[in-house]
Tab-separated table of N, CA and C in Angstrom:
chain	number	residue	atom	x	y	z
A	24	MET	N	3.113	-43.320	34.881
A	24	MET	CA	3.992	-42.333	35.537
A	24	MET	C	3.239	-41.505	36.605
A	25	ALA	N	3.742	-41.770	37.658
A	25	ALA	CA	2.655	-41.019	38.867
A	25	ALA	C	2.684	-39.297	38.617
A	26	LYS	N	1.490	-38.851	39.168
A	26	LYS	CA	1.415	-37.244	39.121
A	26	LYS	C	2.745	-36.713	40.207
A	27	HIS	N	2.733	-36.822	41.093
A	27	HIS	CA	4.135	-36.503	41.634
A	27	HIS	C	5.098	-37.860	41.992
A	28	PRO	N	6.193	-37.422	41.815
A	28	PRO	CA	7.554	-38.297	42.249
A	28	PRO	C	7.278	-38.838	43.505
A	29	VAL	N	7.487	-40.046	43.700
A	29	VAL	CA	7.314	-41.540	44.950
A	29	VAL	C	8.887	-41.400	45.356
A	30	PRO	N	9.573	-41.149	46.575
A	30	PRO	CA	10.712	-41.248	46.535
A	30	PRO	C	11.049	-42.350	46.665
A	31	PHE	N	12.475	-42.794	45.968
A	31	PHE	CA	12.820	-44.105	45.892
A	31	PHE	C	14.388	-44.452	45.857
A	32	SER	N	14.909	-45.280	46.548
A	32	SER	CA	16.020	-45.219	47.068
A	32	SER	C	16.505	-47.085	47.342
A	33	TRP	N	17.499	-47.441	46.615
A	33	TRP	CA	17.636	-48.976	46.894
A	33	TRP	C	18.273	-48.981	48.153
A	34	SER	N	19.177	-48.260	48.654
A	34	SER	CA	19.590	-48.408	49.718
A	34	SER	C	18.306	-48.320	51.108
A	35	ALA	N	17.396	-47.504	50.701
A	35	ALA	CA	16.312	-47.110	51.566
A	35	ALA	C	15.417	-48.569	51.671
A	36	VAL	N	15.333	-49.052	50.389
A	36	VAL	CA	14.493	-50.308	50.400
A	36	VAL	C	14.963	-51.687	51.352
A	37	LEU	N	16.440	-51.438	51.181
A	37	LEU	CA	17.058	-52.548	51.935
A	37	LEU	C	17.453	-52.202	53.429
A	38	LEU	N	17.399	-51.065	53.916
A	38	LEU	CA	18.026	-50.646	55.238
A	38	LEU	C	16.750	-50.498	55.891
A	39	ALA	N	15.298	-49.700	55.546
A	39	ALA	CA	14.439	-49.626	56.483
A	39	ALA	C	13.761	-50.754	57.052
A	40	PRO	N	13.665	-52.027	55.966
A	40	PRO	CA	13.025	-53.126	56.927
A	40	PRO	C	13.969	-53.958	58.041
A	41	LEU	N	15.046	-53.124	58.355
A	41	LEU	CA	15.805	-53.575	59.496
A	41	LEU	C	15.552	-52.609	60.853
A	42	VAL	N	15.022	-51.898	60.851
A	42	VAL	CA	14.970	-50.875	62.020
A	42	VAL	C	13.817	-51.856	62.840
A	43	ILE	N	12.947	-52.830	62.833
A	43	ILE	CA	12.215	-53.381	63.685
A	43	ILE	C	12.849	-54.633	63.896
A	44	PRO	N	12.841	-55.407	62.719
A	44	PRO	CA	13.533	-56.925	63.322
A	44	PRO	C	14.766	-57.161	64.005
A	45	VAL	N	15.305	-56.442	63.628
A	45	VAL	CA	17.056	-56.319	64.550
A	45	VAL	C	16.709	-56.298	66.043
A	46	PRO	N	16.086	-55.273	66.441
A	46	PRO	CA	15.881	-55.223	67.934
A	46	PRO	C	15.149	-56.293	68.183
A	47	ALA	N	14.200	-56.749	67.465
A	47	ALA	CA	13.206	-57.623	67.955
A	47	ALA	C	13.921	-59.334	67.975
A	48	GLY	N	14.794	-58.992	67.010
A	48	GLY	CA	15.972	-60.542	66.948
A	48	GLY	C	16.666	-60.554	68.371
A	49	VAL	N	17.165	-59.160	68.694
A	49	VAL	CA	18.092	-59.278	70.032
A	49	VAL	C	16.633	-59.659	71.252
A	50	LEU	N	15.623	-58.917	71.302
A	50	LEU	CA	14.892	-59.773	72.522
A	50	LEU	C	14.257	-61.058	72.212
A	51	PHE	N	14.221	-61.604	71.075
A	51	PHE	CA	13.699	-62.917	70.719
A	51	PHE	C	15.051	-63.776	71.208
A	52	ALA	N	16.201	-63.575	71.207
A	52	ALA	CA	17.428	-64.164	71.493
A	52	ALA	C	17.701	-64.043	73.011
A	53	GLY	N	16.953	-63.426	73.426
A	53	GLY	CA	17.461	-63.432	75.019
A	53	GLY	C	17.250	-64.612	76.043
A	54	GLY	N	16.057	-65.350	75.863
A	54	GLY	CA	16.064	-66.228	76.530
A	54	GLY	C	16.393	-67.571	76.045
A	55	SER	N	17.113	-67.698	74.915
A	55	SER	CA	17.186	-68.656	74.261
A	55	SER	C	18.547	-69.484	74.571
A	56	ALA	N	18.672	-70.876	74.365
A	56	ALA	CA	19.802	-71.563	74.378
A	56	ALA	C	20.842	-71.406	73.735
A	57	HIS	N	20.740	-70.822	72.620
A	57	HIS	CA	21.481	-70.647	71.138
A	57	HIS	C	21.008	-69.265	70.792
A	58	PRO	N	21.714	-68.094	71.548
A	58	PRO	CA	21.172	-66.881	71.276
A	58	PRO	C	21.654	-66.177	69.781
A	59	VAL	N	22.675	-66.753	69.510
A	59	VAL	CA	23.268	-66.132	68.080
A	59	VAL	C	22.357	-66.903	66.948
A	60	ALA	N	22.063	-68.134	67.113
A	60	ALA	CA	21.112	-68.755	65.993
A	60	ALA	C	19.796	-68.221	66.116
A	61	ALA	N	19.155	-67.896	67.338
A	61	ALA	CA	17.848	-67.194	67.482
A	61	ALA	C	17.945	-65.937	67.099
A	62	PHE	N	19.088	-64.871	67.461
A	62	PHE	CA	18.780	-63.900	66.717
A	62	PHE	C	18.928	-63.860	65.339
A	63	GLY	N	19.689	-64.595	64.739
A	63	GLY	CA	20.041	-64.543	63.342
A	63	GLY	C	18.424	-65.099	62.666
A	64	LEU	N	17.592	-66.215	63.368
A	64	LEU	CA	16.653	-66.540	62.665
A	64	LEU	C	15.762	-65.770	62.755
A	65	GLY	N	15.373	-64.946	63.798
A	65	GLY	CA	14.549	-64.104	64.179
A	65	GLY	C	14.537	-62.719	63.516
A	66	ALA	N	15.598	-62.366	63.102
A	66	ALA	CA	15.802	-61.095	62.681
A	66	ALA	C	15.606	-61.416	60.993
A	67	LEU	N	16.383	-62.382	60.468
A	67	LEU	CA	16.138	-62.932	58.895
A	67	LEU	C	14.776	-62.854	58.966
A	68	VAL	N	13.765	-63.727	59.534
A	68	VAL	CA	12.593	-63.763	59.255
A	68	VAL	C	11.559	-62.659	59.181
A	69	GLY	N	12.018	-61.786	60.486
A	69	GLY	CA	11.355	-60.558	60.663
A	69	GLY	C	11.916	-59.546	59.368
A	70	TYR	N	13.236	-59.532	58.786
A	70	TYR	CA	13.592	-58.741	57.923
A	70	TYR	C	12.796	-59.203	56.734
A	71	LEU	N	12.721	-60.675	56.195
A	71	LEU	CA	12.126	-60.563	55.062
A	71	LEU	C	10.786	-60.590	54.995
A	72	LEU	N	9.721	-60.439	56.058
A	72	LEU	CA	8.219	-60.252	56.207
A	72	LEU	C	8.300	-59.009	56.069
A	73	THR	N	9.069	-58.120	56.738
A	73	THR	CA	8.875	-56.540	56.490
A	73	THR	C	9.527	-56.036	55.061
A	74	LEU	N	10.466	-56.796	54.618
A	74	LEU	CA	11.025	-56.518	53.293
A	74	LEU	C	9.542	-56.736	52.086
A	75	ALA	N	9.018	-57.789	52.433
A	75	ALA	CA	7.611	-58.280	51.579
A	75	ALA	C	6.768	-57.009	51.632
A	76	MET	N	6.389	-56.733	52.945
A	76	MET	CA	5.457	-55.737	53.220
A	76	MET	C	5.477	-54.638	52.662
A	77	VAL	N	6.899	-54.042	52.601
A	77	VAL	CA	7.530	-52.853	52.227
A	77	VAL	C	7.170	-52.610	50.416
A	78	GLY	N	7.377	-53.959	49.753
A	78	GLY	CA	7.571	-54.177	48.488
A	78	GLY	C	6.101	-54.521	48.100
A	79	TRP	N	5.287	-55.041	48.579
A	79	TRP	CA	3.938	-55.325	48.300
A	79	TRP	C	2.606	-54.609	48.827
A	80	LEU	N	2.929	-53.666	49.914
A	80	LEU	CA	1.920	-52.850	50.351
A	80	LEU	C	2.405	-51.442	50.222
A	81	LEU	N	3.490	-51.158	50.909
A	81	LEU	CA	3.837	-49.515	50.892
A	81	LEU	C	4.241	-49.020	49.724
A	82	PHE	N	4.818	-49.679	48.926
A	82	PHE	CA	5.239	-49.102	47.548
A	82	PHE	C	3.996	-48.923	46.624
A	83	PRO	N	3.423	-49.645	46.285
A	83	PRO	CA	2.037	-49.526	45.724
A	83	PRO	C	1.219	-48.660	46.181
A	84	THR	N	1.022	-48.543	47.613
A	84	THR	CA	0.137	-47.757	47.942
A	84	THR	C	0.560	-46.052	48.187
A	85	LEU	N	1.904	-46.037	48.297
A	85	LEU	CA	2.609	-44.641	48.163
A	85	LEU	C	2.399	-44.232	46.694
A	86	TRP	N	2.381	-45.006	45.556
A	86	TRP	CA	2.352	-45.017	44.369
A	86	TRP	C	0.923	-44.370	43.724
A	87	LEU	N	-0.005	-45.174	44.371
A	87	LEU	CA	-1.440	-44.762	44.125
A	87	LEU	C	-1.841	-43.340	44.964
A	88	VAL	N	-1.287	-43.006	46.024
A	88	VAL	CA	-1.347	-41.850	46.698
A	88	VAL	C	-0.730	-40.691	45.789
A	89	SER	N	0.487	-41.055	45.379
A	89	SER	CA	1.066	-39.812	44.686
A	89	SER	C	0.327	-39.293	43.333
A	90	TRP	N	-0.704	-40.159	42.846
A	90	TRP	CA	-1.512	-39.700	41.969
A	90	TRP	C	-2.388	-38.457	42.316
A	91	ALA	N	-2.637	-38.443	43.725
A	91	ALA	CA	-3.807	-37.290	44.306
A	91	ALA	C	-2.818	-36.641	45.106
A	92	ALA	N	-1.781	-36.671	45.493
A	92	ALA	CA	-0.934	-35.775	46.263
A	92	ALA	C	0.666	-36.014	46.462
A	93	LYS	N	1.335	-34.745	46.762
A	93	LYS	CA	2.463	-34.674	46.985
A	93	LYS	C	2.835	-35.650	48.190
A	94	ILE	N	4.033	-36.596	48.247
A	94	ILE	CA	4.308	-37.615	49.261
A	94	ILE	C	5.302	-36.519	50.372
A	95	LYS	N	4.375	-36.081	51.369
A	95	LYS	CA	5.144	-34.943	52.189
A	95	LYS	C	5.968	-36.114	53.419
A	96	THR	N	6.705	-35.528	54.134
A	96	THR	CA	7.123	-36.347	55.187
A	96	THR	C	6.106	-36.982	56.075
A	97	TRP	N	5.008	-36.472	56.445
A	97	TRP	CA	4.279	-37.113	57.460
A	97	TRP	C	3.159	-38.104	56.889
A	98	LEU	N	2.976	-38.168	55.460
A	98	LEU	CA	2.144	-39.112	54.890
A	98	LEU	C	2.653	-40.566	54.865
A	99	PRO	N	4.204	-40.817	54.565
A	99	PRO	CA	4.474	-42.203	54.640
A	99	PRO	C	3.910	-42.830	55.921
A	100	PRO	N	4.290	-42.447	57.173
A	100	PRO	CA	3.990	-42.933	58.458
A	100	PRO	C	2.717	-43.034	58.783
A	101	VAL	N	1.848	-42.211	58.280
A	101	VAL	CA	0.274	-42.220	58.508
A	101	VAL	C	-0.079	-43.583	57.614
A	102	ILE	N	0.335	-43.658	56.162
A	102	ILE	CA	0.281	-44.822	55.331
A	102	ILE	C	0.492	-45.963	55.888
A	103	GLY	N	1.961	-45.934	56.644
A	103	GLY	CA	2.295	-47.355	57.361
A	103	GLY	C	1.495	-47.672	58.399
A	104	GLY	N	1.162	-46.825	59.294
A	104	GLY	CA	0.196	-47.084	60.339
A	104	GLY	C	-1.014	-47.770	59.981
A	105	LEU	N	-1.673	-47.153	59.052
A	105	LEU	CA	-2.970	-47.552	58.385
A	105	LEU	C	-2.652	-49.115	57.707
A	106	LEU	N	-1.918	-49.279	56.978
A	106	LEU	CA	-1.611	-50.618	56.371
A	106	LEU	C	-1.130	-51.542	57.557
A	107	ALA	N	-0.352	-50.956	58.426
A	107	ALA	CA	-0.521	-51.996	59.776
A	107	ALA	C	-1.717	-52.519	60.254
A	108	ALA	N	-2.306	-51.639	60.437
A	108	ALA	CA	-3.866	-51.688	61.096
A	108	ALA	C	-4.550	-52.464	60.326
A	109	LEU	N	-4.678	-52.450	58.720
A	109	LEU	CA	-5.220	-53.439	58.333
A	109	LEU	C	-4.586	-54.950	58.128
A	110	ILE	N	-3.397	-55.021	58.342
A	110	ILE	CA	-2.562	-56.409	58.299
A	110	ILE	C	-3.107	-56.955	60.011
A	111	PHE	N	-3.114	-56.179	60.914
A	111	PHE	CA	-3.747	-56.680	62.301
A	111	PHE	C	-5.067	-56.938	62.186
A	112	LEU	N	-5.898	-56.304	61.430
A	112	LEU	CA	-7.426	-56.336	61.269
A	112	LEU	C	-7.600	-58.243	60.711
A	113	ALA	N	-6.569	-58.271	59.703
A	113	ALA	CA	-6.859	-59.535	59.201
A	113	ALA	C	-6.412	-60.657	59.875
A	114	TRP	N	-5.081	-60.428	60.513
A	114	TRP	CA	-4.676	-61.535	61.467
A	114	TRP	C	-5.870	-62.082	62.679
A	115	ASP	N	-6.081	-60.554	63.115
A	115	ASP	CA	-7.204	-60.776	64.089
A	115	ASP	C	-8.480	-61.269	63.671
A	116	TYR	N	-8.835	-61.350	62.504
A	116	TYR	CA	-10.263	-61.966	62.070
A	116	TYR	C	-9.894	-63.401	61.769
A	117	ILE	N	-8.611	-63.677	61.485
A	117	ILE	CA	-8.209	-65.256	61.356
A	117	ILE	C	-8.138	-65.672	62.573
A	118	SER	N	-7.798	-65.101	63.626
A	118	SER	CA	-7.624	-65.671	65.315
A	118	SER	C	-9.171	-66.065	65.523
A	119	TRP	N	-9.804	-64.917	65.375
A	119	TRP	CA	-11.186	-64.984	65.856
A	119	TRP	C	-11.944	-66.169	65.102
A	120	GLY	N	-11.568	-66.457	63.885
A	120	GLY	CA	-12.401	-67.580	63.271
A	120	GLY	C	-12.010	-69.271	63.735
A	121	ALA	N	-10.601	-68.953	64.428
A	121	ALA	CA	-9.904	-70.083	65.058
A	121	ALA	C	-10.299	-70.520	66.456
A	122	SER	N	-10.902	-69.181	67.136
A	122	SER	CA	-11.031	-69.201	68.508
A	122	SER	C	-12.040	-70.128	69.290
A	123	GLY	N	-12.688	-70.947	68.706
A	123	GLY	CA	-13.567	-72.008	69.317
A	123	GLY	C	-12.813	-73.427	69.728
A	124	VAL	N	-13.448	-74.136	70.420
A	124	VAL	CA	-13.193	-75.111	70.992
A	124	VAL	C	-12.436	-76.172	69.955
A	125	ASP	N	-11.329	-76.439	70.222
A	125	ASP	CA	-10.042	-77.074	69.253
A	125	ASP	C	-10.289	-76.667	67.797
A	126	SER	N	-10.055	-74.993	68.048
A	126	SER	CA	-9.932	-74.428	66.697
A	126	SER	C	-11.270	-74.251	65.998
A	127	GLY	N	-12.369	-74.465	66.433
A	127	GLY	CA	-13.761	-74.647	65.835
A	127	GLY	C	-14.319	-73.261	65.405
A	128	PRO	N	-15.731	-73.032	65.172
A	128	PRO	CA	-16.476	-72.055	65.054
A	128	PRO	C	-16.290	-70.864	66.520
A	129	PRO	N	-16.250	-70.086	66.522
A	129	PRO	CA	-15.896	-68.873	67.461
A	129	PRO	C	-16.975	-68.998	68.371
A	130	ALA	N	-16.857	-68.749	69.722
A	130	ALA	CA	-17.965	-68.469	70.617
A	130	ALA	C	-18.333	-67.174	70.876
A	131	THR	N	-17.806	-66.327	70.272
A	131	THR	CA	-18.440	-64.853	70.527
A	131	THR	C	-18.502	-64.365	69.196
A	132	THR	N	-19.146	-63.196	68.928
A	132	THR	CA	-19.117	-62.417	67.749
A	132	THR	C	-17.911	-61.683	67.611
A	133	TYR	N	-17.671	-60.964	66.000
A	133	TYR	CA	-16.610	-60.511	65.629
A	133	TYR	C	-16.533	-59.318	66.618
A	134	PRO	N	-17.410	-58.623	66.776
A	134	PRO	CA	-17.751	-57.200	67.501
A	134	PRO	C	-16.981	-57.394	68.906
A	135	GLN	N	-17.539	-58.615	69.764
A	135	GLN	CA	-17.175	-59.010	70.907
A	135	GLN	C	-15.712	-59.242	70.967
A	136	TRP	N	-15.320	-59.738	69.844
A	136	TRP	CA	-13.806	-60.290	69.892
A	136	TRP	C	-12.875	-59.151	69.789
A	137	ILE	N	-12.897	-58.163	68.869
A	137	ILE	CA	-12.745	-56.954	68.545
A	137	ILE	C	-12.295	-56.045	69.949
A	138	ALA	N	-13.644	-55.764	70.551
A	138	ALA	CA	-13.518	-55.266	71.933
A	138	ALA	C	-12.390	-55.737	72.703
A	139	LYS	N	-12.189	-57.076	72.842
A	139	LYS	CA	-11.160	-58.019	73.571
A	139	LYS	C	-9.759	-57.598	72.863
A	140	SER	N	-9.611	-57.877	71.615
A	140	SER	CA	-8.275	-58.151	71.351
A	140	SER	C	-7.611	-56.759	70.982
A	141	TRP	N	-8.489	-55.699	70.419
A	141	TRP	CA	-8.097	-54.490	70.196
A	141	TRP	C	-7.487	-53.650	71.332
A	142	PHE	N	-7.771	-54.061	72.644
A	142	PHE	CA	-7.494	-53.358	73.871
A	142	PHE	C	-6.200	-54.090	74.338
A	143	THR	N	-5.426	-54.420	73.613
A	143	THR	CA	-4.019	-55.537	74.173
A	143	THR	C	-3.148	-54.825	73.357
A	144	PRO	N	-1.712	-55.183	73.983
A	144	PRO	CA	-0.654	-54.453	73.396
A	144	PRO	C	-0.171	-54.758	71.743
A	145	GLU	N	-0.741	-55.866	71.403
A	145	GLU	CA	-0.581	-56.521	70.195
A	145	GLU	C	-0.767	-55.638	69.075
A	146	PRO	N	-2.132	-54.904	68.952
A	146	PRO	CA	-2.427	-53.736	67.788
A	146	PRO	C	-1.418	-52.700	67.931
A	147	LEU	N	-1.083	-52.000	69.092
A	147	LEU	CA	-0.218	-51.016	69.107
A	147	LEU	C	1.216	-51.214	68.702
A	148	PHE	N	1.869	-52.478	69.070
A	148	PHE	CA	2.985	-52.593	68.216
A	148	PHE	C	2.988	-52.857	66.841
A	149	VAL	N	2.036	-53.798	66.279
A	149	VAL	CA	2.018	-54.077	64.983
A	149	VAL	C	1.929	-52.531	64.063
A	150	ILE	N	0.977	-51.469	64.616
A	150	ILE	CA	0.689	-50.315	64.171
A	150	ILE	C	2.134	-49.496	63.920
A	151	SER	N	2.447	-49.505	65.356
A	151	SER	CA	3.789	-48.811	65.455
A	151	SER	C	5.035	-49.533	64.647
A	152	PHE	N	4.921	-50.612	64.503
A	152	PHE	CA	6.051	-51.082	63.569
A	152	PHE	C	5.737	-50.794	62.105
A	153	GLY	N	4.652	-50.429	61.525
A	153	GLY	CA	4.119	-50.102	60.320
A	153	GLY	C	4.756	-48.395	60.341
A	154	VAL	N	4.318	-47.677	61.348
A	154	VAL	CA	4.780	-46.200	61.429
A	154	VAL	C	6.082	-46.094	61.321
A	155	VAL	N	7.098	-46.948	62.147
A	155	VAL	CA	8.263	-46.676	62.064
A	155	VAL	C	9.027	-47.229	60.780
A	156	THR	N	8.934	-48.179	60.460
A	156	THR	CA	9.394	-48.632	59.056
A	156	THR	C	9.105	-47.757	57.987
A	157	SER	N	7.868	-47.300	57.730
A	157	SER	CA	7.586	-46.613	56.486
A	157	SER	C	8.251	-44.925	56.828
A	158	ALA	N	8.321	-44.442	57.958
A	158	ALA	CA	9.231	-43.301	58.310
A	158	ALA	C	10.453	-43.484	58.121
A	159	ALA	N	11.039	-44.740	58.480
A	159	ALA	CA	12.657	-44.755	58.153
A	159	ALA	C	12.823	-45.150	56.530
A	160	TYR	N	11.898	-45.498	55.954
A	160	TYR	CA	11.937	-45.936	54.514
A	160	TYR	C	12.041	-44.385	54.073
A	161	HIS	N	10.844	-43.629	54.267
A	161	HIS	CA	10.770	-42.046	53.704
A	161	HIS	C	12.012	-41.214	53.919
A	162	PHE	N	12.867	-41.294	55.441
A	162	PHE	CA	13.838	-40.737	55.507
A	162	PHE	C	14.944	-41.332	54.875
A	163	LEU	N	15.486	-42.609	54.636
A	163	LEU	CA	16.283	-42.872	53.785
A	163	LEU	C	16.509	-42.428	52.322
A	164	ALA	N	14.997	-42.546	51.850
A	164	ALA	CA	14.807	-42.440	50.511
A	164	ALA	C	14.854	-40.825	50.223
A	165	THR	N	14.622	-39.911	51.070
A	165	THR	CA	14.750	-38.459	50.849
A	165	THR	C	16.042	-37.905	51.148
A	166	ARG	N	16.758	-38.535	51.936
A	166	ARG	CA	18.065	-37.638	52.456
A	166	ARG	C	18.944	-37.416	51.440
A	167	LYS	N	19.505	-36.372	51.467
A	167	LYS	CA	20.435	-35.800	50.742
A	167	LYS	C	21.842	-36.582	51.134
A	168	PRO	N	22.643	-36.696	49.929
A	168	PRO	CA	23.919	-37.122	50.155
A	168	PRO	C	24.788	-36.522	50.919
A	169	HIS	N	25.476	-37.120	51.801
A	169	HIS	CA	26.708	-36.373	52.591
A	169	HIS	C	27.795	-35.671	51.656
A	170	GLN	N	27.780	-34.128	51.656
A	170	GLN	CA	28.823	-33.554	50.836
A	170	GLN	C	30.127	-33.679	52.036
A	171	SER	N	31.009	-33.572	51.299
A	171	SER	CA	31.926	-33.367	51.964
A	171	SER	C	32.430	-31.974	52.482
A	172	SER	N	33.180	-31.774	53.749
A	172	SER	CA	33.351	-30.259	54.203
A	172	SER	C	34.428	-29.567	53.383
A	173	GLN	N	35.323	-30.373	52.634
A	173	GLN	CA	36.455	-29.974	51.996
A	173	GLN	C	35.868	-29.592	50.458
A	174	ARG	N	36.192	-28.541	49.957
A	174	ARG	CA	36.112	-28.342	48.671
A	174	ARG	C	37.108	-28.341	47.828
A	175	SER	N	36.780	-29.070	46.785
A	175	SER	CA	37.989	-28.812	45.781
A	175	SER	C	38.305	-27.781	45.190
A	176	SER	N	39.371	-26.964	45.028
A	176	SER	CA	39.331	-25.684	43.884
A	176	SER	C	39.963	-26.013	42.663
A	177	HIS	N	39.412	-25.591	41.927
A	177	HIS	CA	40.006	-25.994	40.257
A	177	HIS	C	40.864	-24.866	39.775
């Protein structure tokens, strides 16, 4: 049992991963000959990848952090951004390893590669996706149920 409770909600688990893949699916379908199929495929693949990252990275990290600190509103987006940065770093390292001629050994050192690749839009997108998805999860998991404006009298 964690020292501080980690907010959890099944609706948050299922809805938060839609925040990025659905708009991305719309963009993906924009120039396609079959836009409905392109949207469905793009959104589904993005949703499944995001759901996997929420389940395999965000939850365990929130649980570990909850041993040391109370999960406040600002913490999940920070954790999401850091985890997304690590995902991009791994992806970037693999890209560097296959950047040589015919996917061979790299022609540059990794620090030279980082200097080039980290100053492009891709890391900003990946990190912001992690921030937005984890913020959406925390918002959905901690929101109070809507109460009816009419009160029943007994």
